[in-house]
GROMACS .gro file of N, CA and C in nm:
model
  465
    1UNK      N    1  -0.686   0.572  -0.254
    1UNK     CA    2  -0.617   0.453  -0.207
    1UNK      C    3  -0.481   0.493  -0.150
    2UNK      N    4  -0.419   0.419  -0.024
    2UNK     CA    5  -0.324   0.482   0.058
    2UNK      C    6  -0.220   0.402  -0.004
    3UNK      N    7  -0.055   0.455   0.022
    3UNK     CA    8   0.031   0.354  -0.077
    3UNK      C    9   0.115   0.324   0.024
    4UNK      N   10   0.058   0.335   0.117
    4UNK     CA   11   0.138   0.236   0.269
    4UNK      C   12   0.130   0.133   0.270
    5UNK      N   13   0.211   0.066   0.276
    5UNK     CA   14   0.204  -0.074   0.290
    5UNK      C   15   0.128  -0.128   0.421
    6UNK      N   16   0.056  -0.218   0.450
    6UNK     CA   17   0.022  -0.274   0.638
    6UNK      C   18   0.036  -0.387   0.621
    7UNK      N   19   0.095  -0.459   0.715
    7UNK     CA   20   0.070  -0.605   0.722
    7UNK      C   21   0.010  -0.648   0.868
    8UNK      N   22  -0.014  -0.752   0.854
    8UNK     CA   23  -0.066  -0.793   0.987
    8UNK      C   24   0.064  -0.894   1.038
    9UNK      N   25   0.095  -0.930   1.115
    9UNK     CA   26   0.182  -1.027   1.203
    9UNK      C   27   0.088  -1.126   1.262
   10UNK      N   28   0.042  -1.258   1.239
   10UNK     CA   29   0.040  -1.333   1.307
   10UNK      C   30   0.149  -1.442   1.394
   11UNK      N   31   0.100  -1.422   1.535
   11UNK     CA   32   0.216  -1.537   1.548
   11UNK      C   33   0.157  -1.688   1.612
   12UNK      N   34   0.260  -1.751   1.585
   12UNK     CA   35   0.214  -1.925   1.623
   12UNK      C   36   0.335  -1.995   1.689
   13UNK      N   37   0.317  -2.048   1.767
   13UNK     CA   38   0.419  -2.078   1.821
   13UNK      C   39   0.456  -2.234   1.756
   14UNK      N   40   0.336  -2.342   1.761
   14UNK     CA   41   0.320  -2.456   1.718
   14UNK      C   42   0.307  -2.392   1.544
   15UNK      N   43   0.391  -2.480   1.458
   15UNK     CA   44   0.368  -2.470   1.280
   15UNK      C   45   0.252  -2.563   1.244
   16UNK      N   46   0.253  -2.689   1.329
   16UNK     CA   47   0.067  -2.792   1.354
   16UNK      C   48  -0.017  -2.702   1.305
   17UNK      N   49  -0.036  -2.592   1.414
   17UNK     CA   50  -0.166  -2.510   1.467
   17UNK      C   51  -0.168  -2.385   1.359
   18UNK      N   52  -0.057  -2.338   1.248
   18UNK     CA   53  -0.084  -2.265   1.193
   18UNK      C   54  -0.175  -2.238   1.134
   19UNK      N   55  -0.217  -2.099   1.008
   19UNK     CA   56  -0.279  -2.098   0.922
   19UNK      C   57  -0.189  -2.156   0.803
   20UNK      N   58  -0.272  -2.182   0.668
   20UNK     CA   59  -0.209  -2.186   0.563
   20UNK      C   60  -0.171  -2.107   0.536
   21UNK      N   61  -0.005  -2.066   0.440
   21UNK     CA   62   0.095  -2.002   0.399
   21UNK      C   63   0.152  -2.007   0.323
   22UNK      N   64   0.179  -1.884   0.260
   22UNK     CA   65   0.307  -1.920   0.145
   22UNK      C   66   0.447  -1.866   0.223
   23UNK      N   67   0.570  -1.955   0.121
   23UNK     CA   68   0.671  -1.863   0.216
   23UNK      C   69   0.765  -1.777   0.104
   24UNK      N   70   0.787  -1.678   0.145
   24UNK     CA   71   0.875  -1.597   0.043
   24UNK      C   72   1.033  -1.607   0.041
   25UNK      N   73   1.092  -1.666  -0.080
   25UNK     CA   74   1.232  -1.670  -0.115
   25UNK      C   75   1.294  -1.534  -0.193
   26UNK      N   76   1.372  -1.468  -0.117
   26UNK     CA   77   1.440  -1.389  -0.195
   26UNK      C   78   1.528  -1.319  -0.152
   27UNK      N   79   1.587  -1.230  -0.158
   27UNK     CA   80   1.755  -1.166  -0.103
   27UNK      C   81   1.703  -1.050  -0.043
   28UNK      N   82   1.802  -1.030   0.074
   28UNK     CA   83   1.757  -0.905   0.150
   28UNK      C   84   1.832  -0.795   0.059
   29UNK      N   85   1.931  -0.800   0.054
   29UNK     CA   86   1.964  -0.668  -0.069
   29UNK      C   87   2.014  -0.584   0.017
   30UNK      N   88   2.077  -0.455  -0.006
   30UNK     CA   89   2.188  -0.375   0.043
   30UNK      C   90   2.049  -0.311   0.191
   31UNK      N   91   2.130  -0.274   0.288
   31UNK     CA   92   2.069  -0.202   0.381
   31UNK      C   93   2.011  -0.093   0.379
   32UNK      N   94   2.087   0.008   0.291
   32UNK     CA   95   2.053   0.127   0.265
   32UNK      C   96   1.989   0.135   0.109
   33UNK      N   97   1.890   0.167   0.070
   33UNK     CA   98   1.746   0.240   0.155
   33UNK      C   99   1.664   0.176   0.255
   34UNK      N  100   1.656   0.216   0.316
   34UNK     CA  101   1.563   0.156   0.402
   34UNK      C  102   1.417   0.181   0.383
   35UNK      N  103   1.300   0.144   0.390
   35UNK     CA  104   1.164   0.178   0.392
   35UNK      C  105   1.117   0.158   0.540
   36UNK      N  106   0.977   0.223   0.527
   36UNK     CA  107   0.888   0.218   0.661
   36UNK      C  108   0.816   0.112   0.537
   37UNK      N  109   0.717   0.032   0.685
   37UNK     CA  110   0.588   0.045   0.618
   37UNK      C  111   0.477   0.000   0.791
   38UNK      N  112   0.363  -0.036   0.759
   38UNK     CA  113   0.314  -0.058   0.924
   38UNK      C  114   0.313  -0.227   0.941
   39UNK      N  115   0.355  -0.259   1.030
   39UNK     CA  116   0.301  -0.388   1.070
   39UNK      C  117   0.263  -0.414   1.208
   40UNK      N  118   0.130  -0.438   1.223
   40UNK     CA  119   0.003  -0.442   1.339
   40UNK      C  120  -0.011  -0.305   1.371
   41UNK      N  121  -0.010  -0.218   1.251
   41UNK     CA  122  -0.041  -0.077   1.266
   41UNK      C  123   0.126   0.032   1.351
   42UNK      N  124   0.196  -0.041   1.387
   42UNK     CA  125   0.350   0.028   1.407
   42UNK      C  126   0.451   0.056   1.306
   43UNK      N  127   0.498   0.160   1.300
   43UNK     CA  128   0.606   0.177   1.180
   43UNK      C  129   0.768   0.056   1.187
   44UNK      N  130   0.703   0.026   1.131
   44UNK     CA  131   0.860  -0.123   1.080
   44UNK      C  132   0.928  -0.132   0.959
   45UNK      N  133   1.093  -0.129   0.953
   45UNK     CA  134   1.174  -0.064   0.882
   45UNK      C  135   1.228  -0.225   0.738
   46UNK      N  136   1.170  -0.161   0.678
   46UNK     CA  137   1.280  -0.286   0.618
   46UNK      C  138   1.345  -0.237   0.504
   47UNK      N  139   1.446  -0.348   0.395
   47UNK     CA  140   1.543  -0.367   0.305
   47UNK      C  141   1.439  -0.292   0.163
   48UNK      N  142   1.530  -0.274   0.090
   48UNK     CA  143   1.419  -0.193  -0.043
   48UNK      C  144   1.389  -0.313  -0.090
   49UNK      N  145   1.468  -0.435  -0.164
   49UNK     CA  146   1.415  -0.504  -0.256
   49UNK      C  147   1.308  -0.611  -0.172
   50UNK      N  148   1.241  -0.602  -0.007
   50UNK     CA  149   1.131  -0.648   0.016
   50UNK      C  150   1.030  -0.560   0.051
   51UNK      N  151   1.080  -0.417   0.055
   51UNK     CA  152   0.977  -0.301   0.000
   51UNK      C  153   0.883  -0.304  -0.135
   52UNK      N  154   0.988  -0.379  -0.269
   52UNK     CA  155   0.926  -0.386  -0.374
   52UNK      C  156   0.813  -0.484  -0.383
   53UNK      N  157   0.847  -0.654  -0.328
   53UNK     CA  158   0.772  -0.708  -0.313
   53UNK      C  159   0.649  -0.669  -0.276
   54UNK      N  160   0.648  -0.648  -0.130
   54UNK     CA  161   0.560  -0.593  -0.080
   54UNK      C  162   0.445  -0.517  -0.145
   55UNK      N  163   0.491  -0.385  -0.218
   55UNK     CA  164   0.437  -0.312  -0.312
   55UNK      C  165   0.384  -0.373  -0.427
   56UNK      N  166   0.448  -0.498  -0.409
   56UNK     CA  167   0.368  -0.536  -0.618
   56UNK      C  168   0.266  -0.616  -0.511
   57UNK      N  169   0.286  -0.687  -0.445
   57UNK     CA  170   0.186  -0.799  -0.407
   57UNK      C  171   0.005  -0.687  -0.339
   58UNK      N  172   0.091  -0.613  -0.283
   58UNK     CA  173  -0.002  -0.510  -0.184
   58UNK      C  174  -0.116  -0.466  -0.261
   59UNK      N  175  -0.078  -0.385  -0.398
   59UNK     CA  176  -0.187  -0.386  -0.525
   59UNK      C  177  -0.286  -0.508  -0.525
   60UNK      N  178  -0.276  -0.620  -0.522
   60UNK     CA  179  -0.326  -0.722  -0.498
   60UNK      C  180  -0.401  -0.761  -0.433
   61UNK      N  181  -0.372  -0.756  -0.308
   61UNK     CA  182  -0.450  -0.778  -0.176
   61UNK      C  183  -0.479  -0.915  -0.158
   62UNK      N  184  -0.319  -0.964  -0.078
   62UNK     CA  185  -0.291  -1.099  -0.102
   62UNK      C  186  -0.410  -1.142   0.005
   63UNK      N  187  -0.463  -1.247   0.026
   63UNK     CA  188  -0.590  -1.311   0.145
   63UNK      C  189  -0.559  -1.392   0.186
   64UNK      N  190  -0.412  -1.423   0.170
   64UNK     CA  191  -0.334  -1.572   0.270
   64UNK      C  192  -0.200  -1.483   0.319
   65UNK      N  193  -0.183  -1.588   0.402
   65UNK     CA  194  -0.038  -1.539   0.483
   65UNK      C  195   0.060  -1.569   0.434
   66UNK      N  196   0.185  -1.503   0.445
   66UNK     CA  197   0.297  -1.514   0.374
   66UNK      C  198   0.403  -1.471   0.542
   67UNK      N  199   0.523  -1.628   0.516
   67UNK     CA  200   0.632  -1.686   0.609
   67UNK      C  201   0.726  -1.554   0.526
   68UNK      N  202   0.781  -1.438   0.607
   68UNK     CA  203   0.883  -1.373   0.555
   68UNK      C  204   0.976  -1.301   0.674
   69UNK      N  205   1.088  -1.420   0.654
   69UNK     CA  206   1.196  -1.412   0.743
   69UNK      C  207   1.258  -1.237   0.820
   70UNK      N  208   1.234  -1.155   0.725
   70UNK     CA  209   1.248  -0.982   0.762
   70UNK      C  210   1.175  -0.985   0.891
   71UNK      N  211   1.027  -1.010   0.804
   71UNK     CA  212   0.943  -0.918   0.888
   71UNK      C  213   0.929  -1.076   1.030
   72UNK      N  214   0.903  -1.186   1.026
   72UNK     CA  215   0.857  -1.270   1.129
   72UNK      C  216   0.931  -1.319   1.222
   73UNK      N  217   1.080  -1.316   1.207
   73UNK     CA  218   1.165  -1.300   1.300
   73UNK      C  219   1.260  -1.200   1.321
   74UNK      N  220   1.252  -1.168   1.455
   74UNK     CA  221   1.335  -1.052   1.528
   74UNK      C  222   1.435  -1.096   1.478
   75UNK      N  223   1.475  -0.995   1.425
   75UNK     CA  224   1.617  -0.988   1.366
   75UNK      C  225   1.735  -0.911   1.444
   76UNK      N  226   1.700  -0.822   1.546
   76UNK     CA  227   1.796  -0.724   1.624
   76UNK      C  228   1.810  -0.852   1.719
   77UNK      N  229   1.711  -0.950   1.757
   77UNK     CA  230   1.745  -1.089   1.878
   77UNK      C  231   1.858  -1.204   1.801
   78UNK      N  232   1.968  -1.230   1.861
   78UNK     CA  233   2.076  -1.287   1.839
   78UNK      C  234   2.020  -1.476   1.869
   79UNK      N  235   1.971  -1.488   1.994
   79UNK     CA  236   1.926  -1.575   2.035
   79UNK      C  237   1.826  -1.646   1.956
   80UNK      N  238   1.709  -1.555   1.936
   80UNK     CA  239   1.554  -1.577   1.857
   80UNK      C  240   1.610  -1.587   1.714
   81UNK      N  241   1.715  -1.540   1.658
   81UNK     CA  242   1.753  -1.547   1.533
   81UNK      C  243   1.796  -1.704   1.505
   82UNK      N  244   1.915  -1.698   1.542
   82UNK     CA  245   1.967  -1.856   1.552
   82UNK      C  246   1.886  -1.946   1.563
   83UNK      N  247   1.786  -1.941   1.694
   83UNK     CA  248   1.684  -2.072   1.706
   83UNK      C  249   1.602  -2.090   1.603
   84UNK      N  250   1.529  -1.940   1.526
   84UNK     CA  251   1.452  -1.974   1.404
   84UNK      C  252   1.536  -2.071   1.315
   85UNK      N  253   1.678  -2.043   1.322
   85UNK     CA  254   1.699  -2.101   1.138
   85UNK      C  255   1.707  -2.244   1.193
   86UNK      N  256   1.694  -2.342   1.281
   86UNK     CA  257   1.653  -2.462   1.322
   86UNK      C  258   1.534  -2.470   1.257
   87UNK      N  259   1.425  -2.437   1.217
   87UNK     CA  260   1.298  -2.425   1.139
   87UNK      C  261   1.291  -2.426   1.047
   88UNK      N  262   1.405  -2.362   0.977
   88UNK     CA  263   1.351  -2.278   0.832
   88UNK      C  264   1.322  -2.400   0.740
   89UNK      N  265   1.390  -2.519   0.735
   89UNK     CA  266   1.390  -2.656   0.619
   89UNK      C  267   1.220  -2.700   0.656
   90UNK      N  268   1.164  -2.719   0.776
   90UNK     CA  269   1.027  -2.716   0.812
   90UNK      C  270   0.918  -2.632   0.748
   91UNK      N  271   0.987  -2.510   0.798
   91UNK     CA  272   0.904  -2.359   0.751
   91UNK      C  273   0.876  -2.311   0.630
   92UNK      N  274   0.986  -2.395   0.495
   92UNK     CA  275   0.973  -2.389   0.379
   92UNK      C  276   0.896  -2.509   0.336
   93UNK      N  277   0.942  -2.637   0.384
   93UNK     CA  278   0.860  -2.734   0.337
   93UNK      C  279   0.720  -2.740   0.350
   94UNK      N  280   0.663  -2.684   0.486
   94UNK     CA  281   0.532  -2.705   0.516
   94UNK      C  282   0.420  -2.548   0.490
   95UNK      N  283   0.521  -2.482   0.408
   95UNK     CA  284   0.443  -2.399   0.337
   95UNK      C  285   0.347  -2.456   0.185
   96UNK      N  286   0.261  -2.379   0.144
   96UNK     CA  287   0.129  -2.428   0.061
   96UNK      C  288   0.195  -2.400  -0.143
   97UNK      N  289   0.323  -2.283  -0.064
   97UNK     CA  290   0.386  -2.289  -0.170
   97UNK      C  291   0.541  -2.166  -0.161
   98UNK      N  292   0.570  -2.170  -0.208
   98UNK     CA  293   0.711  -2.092  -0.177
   98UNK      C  294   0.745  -2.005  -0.316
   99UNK      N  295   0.728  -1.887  -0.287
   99UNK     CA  296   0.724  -1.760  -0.388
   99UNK      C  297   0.877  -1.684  -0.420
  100UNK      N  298   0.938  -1.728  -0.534
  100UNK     CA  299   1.070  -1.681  -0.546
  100UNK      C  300   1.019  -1.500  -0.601
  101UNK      N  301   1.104  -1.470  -0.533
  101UNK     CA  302   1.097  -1.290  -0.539
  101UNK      C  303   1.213  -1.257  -0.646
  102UNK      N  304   1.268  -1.281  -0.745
  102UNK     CA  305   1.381  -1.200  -0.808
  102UNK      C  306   1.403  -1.100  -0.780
  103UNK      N  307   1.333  -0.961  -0.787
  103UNK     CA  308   1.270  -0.808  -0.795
  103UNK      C  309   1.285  -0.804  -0.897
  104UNK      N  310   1.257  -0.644  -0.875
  104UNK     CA  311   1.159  -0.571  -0.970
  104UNK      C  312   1.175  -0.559  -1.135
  105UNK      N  313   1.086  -0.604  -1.209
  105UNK     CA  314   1.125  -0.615  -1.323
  105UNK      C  315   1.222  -0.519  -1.381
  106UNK      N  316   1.317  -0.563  -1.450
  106UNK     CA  317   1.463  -0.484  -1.513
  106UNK      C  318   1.544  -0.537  -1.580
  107UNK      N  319   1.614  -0.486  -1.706
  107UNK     CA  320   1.691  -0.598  -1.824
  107UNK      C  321   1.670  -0.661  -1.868
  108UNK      N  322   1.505  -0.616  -1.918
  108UNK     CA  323   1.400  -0.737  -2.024
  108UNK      C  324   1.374  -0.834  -1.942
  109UNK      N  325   1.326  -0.836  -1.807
  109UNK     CA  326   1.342  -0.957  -1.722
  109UNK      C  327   1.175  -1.001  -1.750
  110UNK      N  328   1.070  -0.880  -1.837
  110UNK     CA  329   0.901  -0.961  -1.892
  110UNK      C  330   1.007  -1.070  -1.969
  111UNK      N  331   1.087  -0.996  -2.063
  111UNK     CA  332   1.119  -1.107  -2.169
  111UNK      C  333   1.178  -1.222  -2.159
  112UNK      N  334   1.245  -1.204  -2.063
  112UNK     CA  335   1.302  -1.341  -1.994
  112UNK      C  336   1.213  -1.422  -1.965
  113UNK      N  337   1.158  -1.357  -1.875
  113UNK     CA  338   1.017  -1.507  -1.843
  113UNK      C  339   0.912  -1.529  -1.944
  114UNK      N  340   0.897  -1.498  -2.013
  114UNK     CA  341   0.872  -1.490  -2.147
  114UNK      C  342   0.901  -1.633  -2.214
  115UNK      N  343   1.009  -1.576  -2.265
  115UNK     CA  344   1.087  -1.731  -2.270
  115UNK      C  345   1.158  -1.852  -2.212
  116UNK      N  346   1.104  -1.843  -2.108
  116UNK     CA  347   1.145  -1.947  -2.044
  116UNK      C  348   0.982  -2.043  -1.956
  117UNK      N  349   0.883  -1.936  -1.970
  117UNK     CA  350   0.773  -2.029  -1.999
  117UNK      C  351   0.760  -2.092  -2.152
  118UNK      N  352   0.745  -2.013  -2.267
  118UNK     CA  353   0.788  -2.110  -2.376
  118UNK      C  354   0.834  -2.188  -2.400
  119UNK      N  355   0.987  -2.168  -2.314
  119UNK     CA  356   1.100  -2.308  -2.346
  119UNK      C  357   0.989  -2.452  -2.278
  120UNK      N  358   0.936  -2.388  -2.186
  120UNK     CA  359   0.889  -2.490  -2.075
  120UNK      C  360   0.712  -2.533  -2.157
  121UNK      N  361   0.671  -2.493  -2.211
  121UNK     CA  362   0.550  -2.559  -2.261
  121UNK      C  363   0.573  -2.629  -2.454
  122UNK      N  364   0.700  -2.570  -2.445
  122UNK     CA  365   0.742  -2.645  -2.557
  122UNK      C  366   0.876  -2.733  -2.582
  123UNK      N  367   0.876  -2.795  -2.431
  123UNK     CA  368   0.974  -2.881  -2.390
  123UNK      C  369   1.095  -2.860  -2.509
  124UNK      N  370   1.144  -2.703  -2.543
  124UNK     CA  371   1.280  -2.704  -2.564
  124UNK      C  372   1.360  -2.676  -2.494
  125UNK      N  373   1.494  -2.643  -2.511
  125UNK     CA  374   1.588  -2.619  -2.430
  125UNK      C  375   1.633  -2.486  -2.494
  126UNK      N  376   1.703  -2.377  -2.369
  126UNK     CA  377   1.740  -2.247  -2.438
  126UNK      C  378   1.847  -2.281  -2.561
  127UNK      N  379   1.824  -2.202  -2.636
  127UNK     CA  380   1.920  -2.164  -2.752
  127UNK      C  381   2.015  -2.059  -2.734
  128UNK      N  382   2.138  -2.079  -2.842
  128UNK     CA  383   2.224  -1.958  -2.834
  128UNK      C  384   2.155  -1.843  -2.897
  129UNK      N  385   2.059  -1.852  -2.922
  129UNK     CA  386   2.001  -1.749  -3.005
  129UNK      C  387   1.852  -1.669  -2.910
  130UNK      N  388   1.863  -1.760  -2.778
  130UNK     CA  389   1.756  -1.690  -2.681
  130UNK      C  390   1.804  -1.533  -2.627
  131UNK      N  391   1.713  -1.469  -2.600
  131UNK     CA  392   1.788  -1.301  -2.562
  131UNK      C  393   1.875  -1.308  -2.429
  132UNK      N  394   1.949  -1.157  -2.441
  132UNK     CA  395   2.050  -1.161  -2.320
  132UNK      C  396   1.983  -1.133  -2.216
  133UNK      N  397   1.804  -1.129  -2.215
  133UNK     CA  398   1.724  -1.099  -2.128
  133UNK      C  399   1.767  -1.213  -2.032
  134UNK      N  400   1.746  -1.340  -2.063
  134UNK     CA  401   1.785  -1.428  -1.998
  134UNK      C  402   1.935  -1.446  -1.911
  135UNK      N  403   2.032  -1.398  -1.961
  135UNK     CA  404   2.139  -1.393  -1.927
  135UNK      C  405   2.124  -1.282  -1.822
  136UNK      N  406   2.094  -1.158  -1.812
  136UNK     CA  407   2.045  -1.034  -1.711
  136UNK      C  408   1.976  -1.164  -1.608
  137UNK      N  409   1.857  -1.210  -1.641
  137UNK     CA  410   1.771  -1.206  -1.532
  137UNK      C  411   1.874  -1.345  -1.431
  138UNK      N  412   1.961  -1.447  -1.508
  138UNK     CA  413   2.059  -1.558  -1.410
  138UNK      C  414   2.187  -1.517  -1.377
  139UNK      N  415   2.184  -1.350  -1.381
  139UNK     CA  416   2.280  -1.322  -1.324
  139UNK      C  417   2.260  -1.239  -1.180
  140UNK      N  418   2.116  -1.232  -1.145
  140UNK     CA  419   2.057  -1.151  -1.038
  140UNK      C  420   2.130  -1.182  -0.916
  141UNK      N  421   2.106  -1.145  -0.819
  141UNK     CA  422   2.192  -1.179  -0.688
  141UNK      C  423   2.119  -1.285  -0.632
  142UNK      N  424   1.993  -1.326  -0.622
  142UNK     CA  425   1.911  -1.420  -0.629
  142UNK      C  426   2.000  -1.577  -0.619
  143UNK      N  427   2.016  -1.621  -0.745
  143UNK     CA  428   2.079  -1.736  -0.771
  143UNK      C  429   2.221  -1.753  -0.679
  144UNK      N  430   2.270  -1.652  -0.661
  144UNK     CA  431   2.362  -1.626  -0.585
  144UNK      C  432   2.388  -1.705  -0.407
  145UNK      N  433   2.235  -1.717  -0.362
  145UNK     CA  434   2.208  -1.755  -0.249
  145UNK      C  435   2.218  -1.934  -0.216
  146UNK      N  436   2.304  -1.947  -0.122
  146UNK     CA  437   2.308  -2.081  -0.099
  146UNK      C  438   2.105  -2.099  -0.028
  147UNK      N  439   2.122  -2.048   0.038
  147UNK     CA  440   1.967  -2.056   0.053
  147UNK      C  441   1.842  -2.091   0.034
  148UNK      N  442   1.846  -2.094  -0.147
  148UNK     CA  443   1.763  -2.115  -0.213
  148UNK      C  444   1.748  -2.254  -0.230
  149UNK      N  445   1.900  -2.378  -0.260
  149UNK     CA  446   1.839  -2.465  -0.298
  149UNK      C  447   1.734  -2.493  -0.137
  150UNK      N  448   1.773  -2.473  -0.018
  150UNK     CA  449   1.670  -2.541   0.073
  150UNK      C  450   1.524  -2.489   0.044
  151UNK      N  451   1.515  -2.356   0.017
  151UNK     CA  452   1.384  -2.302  -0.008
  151UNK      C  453   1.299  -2.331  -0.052
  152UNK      N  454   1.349  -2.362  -0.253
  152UNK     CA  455   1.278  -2.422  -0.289
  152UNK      C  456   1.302  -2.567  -0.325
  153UNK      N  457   1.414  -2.622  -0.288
  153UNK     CA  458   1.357  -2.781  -0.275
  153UNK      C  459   1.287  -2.840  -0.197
  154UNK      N  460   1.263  -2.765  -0.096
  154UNK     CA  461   1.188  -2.830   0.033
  154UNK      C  462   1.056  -2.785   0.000
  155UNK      N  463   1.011  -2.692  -0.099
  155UNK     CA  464   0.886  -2.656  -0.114
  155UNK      C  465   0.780  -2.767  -0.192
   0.00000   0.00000   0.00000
């Protein structure tokens, strides 16, 4: 099994006429490292922490399309850039579902979610006595993003 990443690029001009999609929320993260990976079989460069994604989902072999701002809009185009983010409140809403990316598990971040599905099927509320896993994982750069509330409220 090859540990290249490939994606395919579809494009649509009309969001009507799309396929169904999920869209991915999460932080581009420092520039340097950079990764390859292929998309429509060409080498295309991106950010590490959507290298990781990529890599956990890729094991997988996702069978729907995924809206991800890196790779679907030209980003070196100044013009094409700007006009996308006229979309994006659309592009999130009329996705099938919207996938928050934290990365890669780190600082007890199983254990964090851990407990915070618990808290949530046992309609409590965190305690002072919940781990600092939790505290690591709401301090990520993530939450950080004005971004998010449109992302996922519109989802």
């Amino acid at each position: 099994m090859s540990d290249t990443i490939s994606c395919e690029l579809k494009i649509s001009t009309e969001l009507a006429s799309r396929p169904f999609y999920k869209a991915l929320s999460y932080t581009w993260g420092s520039l340097l490292p950079a990764r390859q990976i292929l998309v429509n079989g060409e080498p295309f460069t991106v950010r590490e922490n959507l290298y990781q994604f990529l890599r956990t989902i890729h094991h997988e072999k996702p069978t729907f399309f995924f809206f991800i701002d890196q790779i679907c809009i030209d980003q070196s185009n100044v013009q094409e850039r700007n006009h996308q983010v006229n979309f994006m409140g659309q592009i999130y809403h009329e996705a099938i579902q919207v996938v928050a990316w934290l990365g890669p598990a780190a600082d007890g971040s199983d254990e964090a979610m851990f407990w915070i599905s618990r808290s949530q099927s046992h309609t409590s509320h965190y305690r002072r006595n919940d781990p600092v896993s939790l505290n690591y994982l709401f301090q990520r750069a993530y939450w950080k993003r004005i971004w998010i509330l449109q992302e996922i409220m519109l989802a």
